Amino acid sequence: MPSTPDIQAVRQYLLELQDSITTALRQSDGGAGFRQDSWERPDGGGGRTRVMEGGMVFEQCCINYSHVFGNALPPSASAQRPELAGRRFQAMGVSLVCHPQNPYVPSSHLNVRFFIAEKDGADPVWWFGGGFDLTPYYGFMEDVIHWHRNARAACAPFGDDLYPRFKRWCDDYFFIRHRNEPRGIGGLFFDDFDQGGFEQAFGLVRSVGDHYLTGYIPIVNRRWAKIYGDRERAFQKYRRGRYVEFNLVQDRGTLFGLQSGGRTESILASMPPEVSWRYDYRPEPGTPEAELYEHFLVVRDWIEEPEQGAD
């Protein structure tokens, strides 16, 4: 099994992925473009951050590419692999979050990343991680089924076991422990992945990255023009608060970026631009807001569900 990774090939793919997603989201929005900031990390490496604000469809989108390195893995990375503490490392990835204007369009998240930890006199240890997930504010069964079928298609060429495995991992990871509820309806999540050697693992990561747009853009196109009012907008802002809570309290990617000395503006550009919190809010029974909690913020096998939901 080949174990020597092609770091340059990973880097090239990630840069091309950022470019292709940038182009697709700009075309889907039809309004605002992306601002780009290139940055350098004092301890080694850097990246480029692209942010769209105030678009016709997207209130804010952030697409980050980063490639950083250092003399020791930060605690958020070595906590799962304590035997690697103290090794020098390289980490590179693309991470994006889209927050739409229309409450009927879900927020979405993608991350694909590569780590390599090295030590003189020892073989390098490398792995891939990433996935994508969807955070709706109003539930549409058609959208959820499409999202999960697309996720299954991304994994299918690499083994029938991967989609159910990565779906469970996503359900577990994007669960807001202090709220005892899922962040959204899930998707795929994996980490420490080197199954089948470098070429096989890299192929899976490319497939996941390439399937993000085929999962998200059809949902955006179906929902972005749907009429909404103050009630839907208020609920969207309230639910966005859950996104903030998860990212700041639990997310390993956010913690890694901050602990490794990454660019704070780029790391926190994933946050939604307008958010609200309400004390002990509970939606009225029988409303679309209540339906989100009762029928969508639950762990289930979405692919086998009948295609029905709120219109």
XYZ file of C-alpha atoms in Angstrom:
311
model
C 0.000 0.000 0.000
C 1.648 3.308 -1.060
C 1.979 5.611 1.915
C 3.992 8.541 0.572
C 1.602 11.435 -0.002
C 1.853 13.852 -2.911
C 1.559 17.127 -1.024
C 1.792 19.237 -4.174
C -1.119 17.366 -5.773
C -3.272 17.988 -2.699
C -2.368 21.658 -2.694
C -3.189 22.046 -6.383
C -6.550 20.345 -5.992
C -7.519 22.524 -3.031
C -6.656 25.721 -4.886
C -8.698 24.575 -7.897
C -11.595 23.595 -5.624
C -11.653 27.047 -4.065
C -11.659 28.598 -7.549
C -14.457 26.402 -8.913
C -16.716 26.957 -5.893
C -16.032 30.679 -5.969
C -17.134 30.833 -9.608
C -20.266 28.743 -9.023
C -21.438 30.725 -5.980
C -20.806 34.050 -7.718
C -22.880 32.888 -10.697
C -25.632 31.544 -8.440
C -25.832 34.825 -6.551
C -25.819 37.069 -9.601
C -25.039 40.122 -7.494
C -22.068 40.708 -5.231
C -18.655 39.306 -5.975
C -15.980 37.990 -3.632
C -13.356 40.039 -1.870
C -10.027 38.209 -1.581
C -7.428 38.652 1.152
C -4.131 36.814 0.915
C -2.417 36.392 4.262
C 0.722 34.980 5.830
C 1.025 33.204 9.149
C 3.981 34.425 11.230
C 4.928 30.890 12.309
C 4.764 29.462 8.789
C 2.376 29.284 5.871
C -0.647 31.331 4.934
C -3.701 31.286 2.750
C -6.316 33.217 0.883
C -9.737 34.155 2.159
C -12.662 35.028 -0.105
C -15.778 36.637 1.325
C -19.036 37.652 -0.330
C -21.250 40.046 1.638
C -24.675 41.453 0.863
C -25.382 39.466 -2.274
C -28.759 38.960 -3.902
C -28.932 35.342 -2.691
C -26.176 35.051 -0.109
C -25.963 37.370 2.862
C -22.465 36.106 3.509
C -20.235 33.371 2.103
C -16.676 32.654 3.175
C -14.341 30.333 1.254
C -10.981 29.813 2.941
C -7.879 28.130 1.581
C -5.025 27.674 4.019
C -1.682 25.897 4.098
C 0.096 26.217 7.427
C 3.024 24.428 9.039
C 4.869 24.419 12.321
C 7.151 22.558 14.692
C 4.449 20.960 16.836
C 0.815 20.006 16.350
C -1.594 22.150 18.396
C -3.649 20.443 21.141
C -6.852 20.306 19.033
C -5.038 18.119 16.483
C -2.959 15.961 18.830
C -5.798 15.309 21.303
C -7.080 12.468 19.118
C -3.555 11.232 18.338
C -1.458 11.919 21.465
C 1.451 9.868 20.095
C 1.975 12.621 17.503
C 2.381 15.467 19.991
C 5.588 17.371 19.323
C 5.913 16.398 15.679
C 6.314 19.081 13.055
C 3.314 19.340 10.781
C 1.730 20.687 7.641
C -2.001 21.263 7.372
C -3.897 22.434 4.321
C -7.536 22.651 3.432
C -10.522 24.436 1.997
C -13.369 25.403 4.303
C -16.505 27.301 3.412
C -19.766 28.393 4.963
C -22.697 29.959 3.098
C -25.379 31.965 4.908
C -28.218 32.878 2.513
C -30.524 35.877 2.736
C -33.747 33.902 2.374
C -34.692 31.856 5.476
C -36.049 29.131 3.203
C -32.551 28.494 1.849
C -30.397 26.476 4.275
C -26.911 27.395 5.342
C -24.249 24.957 4.231
C -20.724 24.000 5.203
C -17.896 22.185 3.422
C -14.445 21.287 4.657
C -11.746 19.120 3.104
C -8.329 19.001 4.700
C -5.011 17.168 4.798
C -2.544 16.779 7.663
C 0.929 15.347 7.725
C 3.026 14.978 10.883
C 6.730 14.241 10.541
C 9.639 13.335 12.779
C 13.265 12.621 11.929
C 13.941 8.913 11.727
C 10.245 7.979 11.508
C 7.756 7.494 8.709
C 5.414 10.431 8.166
C 1.895 10.080 9.506
C -0.772 11.619 7.285
C -4.528 11.697 7.057
C -7.461 13.412 5.388
C -10.606 14.794 6.950
C -13.659 16.786 6.045
C -17.217 16.489 4.822
C -20.257 18.685 4.281
C -23.468 19.346 6.178
C -26.693 21.311 5.774
C -28.453 23.588 8.274
C -32.034 24.392 7.231
C -34.260 26.902 9.001
C -37.417 25.522 7.394
C -37.688 21.890 6.414
C -38.278 20.520 2.919
C -38.090 16.754 2.582
C -37.221 17.072 -1.121
C -34.105 19.067 -0.243
C -32.981 16.785 2.564
C -33.352 13.626 0.484
C -31.466 15.222 -2.411
C -28.658 16.314 -0.066
C -28.196 12.837 1.380
C -28.483 10.998 -1.934
C -25.781 13.293 -3.261
C -23.651 12.516 -0.188
C -24.103 8.792 -0.791
C -23.078 9.253 -4.434
C -19.876 10.989 -3.330
C -18.879 7.941 -1.282
C -20.216 5.155 -3.487
C -17.113 4.536 -5.679
C -15.000 3.954 -2.570
C -17.146 1.460 -0.677
C -20.759 0.925 0.275
C -19.898 1.197 3.966
C -18.587 4.774 3.810
C -21.828 6.745 3.460
C -23.597 5.190 6.480
C -20.364 5.393 8.475
C -19.676 9.039 7.612
C -23.348 9.978 8.049
C -23.335 8.605 11.609
C -20.071 10.420 12.279
C -21.604 13.658 10.985
C -24.725 13.193 13.127
C -22.518 12.663 16.178
C -20.081 15.485 15.437
C -22.574 18.230 14.572
C -24.637 17.615 17.692
C -24.820 20.617 20.017
C -24.240 18.933 23.337
C -25.256 21.817 25.576
C -28.559 22.141 23.652
C -29.089 18.399 23.208
C -30.018 18.881 19.553
C -28.477 18.446 16.078
C -27.132 21.559 14.355
C -28.898 20.597 11.138
C -29.757 17.560 9.039
C -26.194 16.316 8.642
C -24.370 14.958 5.648
C -20.838 13.556 5.802
C -18.012 13.897 8.298
C -14.752 11.964 8.632
C -11.317 12.448 10.113
C -8.012 10.578 10.441
C -8.772 8.910 7.106
C -6.010 7.030 5.267
C -7.963 3.944 4.202
C -6.609 2.229 1.087
C -3.443 4.313 0.880
C -2.859 7.816 -0.375
C -4.373 7.579 -3.864
C -7.572 5.957 -2.619
C -8.003 8.361 0.284
C -7.220 11.381 -1.878
C -9.760 10.178 -4.430
C -12.465 10.065 -1.777
C -11.637 13.600 -0.618
C -11.779 14.891 -4.191
C -15.159 13.249 -4.652
C -16.513 14.825 -1.482
C -15.216 18.250 -2.488
C -16.607 17.919 -6.016
C -20.060 16.847 -4.777
C -20.638 19.913 -2.625
C -22.001 22.019 -5.469
C -24.183 19.243 -6.909
C -25.739 18.940 -3.468
C -26.215 22.604 -2.605
C -26.874 24.612 -5.774
C -30.110 22.786 -6.749
C -31.509 23.543 -3.278
C -30.518 27.204 -3.545
C -32.143 27.458 -6.970
C -35.407 25.961 -5.670
C -35.754 28.232 -2.624
C -34.005 31.582 -3.016
C -37.015 33.419 -4.538
C -39.618 32.055 -2.102
C -41.528 34.881 -0.374
C -40.769 35.395 3.318
C -41.499 37.992 5.991
C -40.352 39.278 9.366
C -41.412 36.097 11.155
C -39.244 33.835 9.001
C -36.329 36.246 9.170
C -36.535 36.409 12.976
C -36.538 32.611 13.219
C -33.571 32.387 10.849
C -31.568 34.763 13.047
C -32.526 32.821 16.155
C -31.441 29.496 14.647
C -28.219 31.060 13.393
C -27.347 31.458 17.058
C -26.980 27.686 17.251
C -24.400 27.885 14.472
C -22.382 30.397 16.470
C -22.623 28.360 19.656
C -21.386 25.198 17.976
C -18.501 26.863 16.168
C -17.196 28.637 19.259
C -17.802 25.910 21.820
C -17.202 22.603 20.032
C -15.811 22.832 16.509
C -12.334 21.310 16.219
C -11.580 23.250 13.035
C -12.193 26.595 14.721
C -10.105 25.532 17.714
C -7.285 24.296 15.472
C -7.204 27.566 13.557
C -7.054 29.672 16.707
C -4.600 27.411 18.540
C -2.261 27.197 15.543
C -2.027 30.966 15.172
C -4.212 31.203 12.100
C -5.735 34.450 10.856
C -8.605 35.257 13.201
C -10.601 37.248 10.631
C -10.498 34.292 8.252
C -11.406 31.739 10.921
C -14.388 33.712 12.199
C -15.610 34.751 8.743
C -17.739 31.586 8.883
C -20.021 33.260 11.414
C -23.431 34.497 10.232
C -23.614 38.290 9.866
C -26.862 38.807 11.800
C -27.871 36.643 14.757
C -30.273 36.867 17.675
C -30.882 34.988 20.903
C -34.211 34.720 22.727
C -34.598 33.466 26.256
C -36.264 30.050 26.496
C -37.878 30.343 23.068
C -40.281 27.566 22.096
C -42.138 27.571 18.745
C -45.906 27.282 18.788
C -47.180 23.753 18.108
C -48.307 23.131 14.553
C -46.151 25.859 13.010
C -43.407 25.392 10.406
C -40.930 26.464 13.090
C -42.088 23.628 15.340
C -41.914 21.228 12.398
C -38.192 21.947 12.043
C -37.589 20.653 15.573
C -40.026 17.761 15.404
C -39.319 16.355 11.947
C -35.948 17.641 10.746
C -33.653 18.169 13.755
C -33.687 14.440 14.375
C -31.363 11.620 13.397
C -32.948 9.407 10.742
C -32.320 7.608 7.462
C -33.260 10.420 5.096
C -32.630 8.522 1.883
C -35.483 6.127 2.574
C -37.980 8.844 3.566
C -40.958 9.812 1.342
C -40.457 13.174 -0.359
C -42.846 15.395 1.558
C -42.497 18.408 3.812
C -43.332 22.085 4.147
C -44.049 23.912 0.888
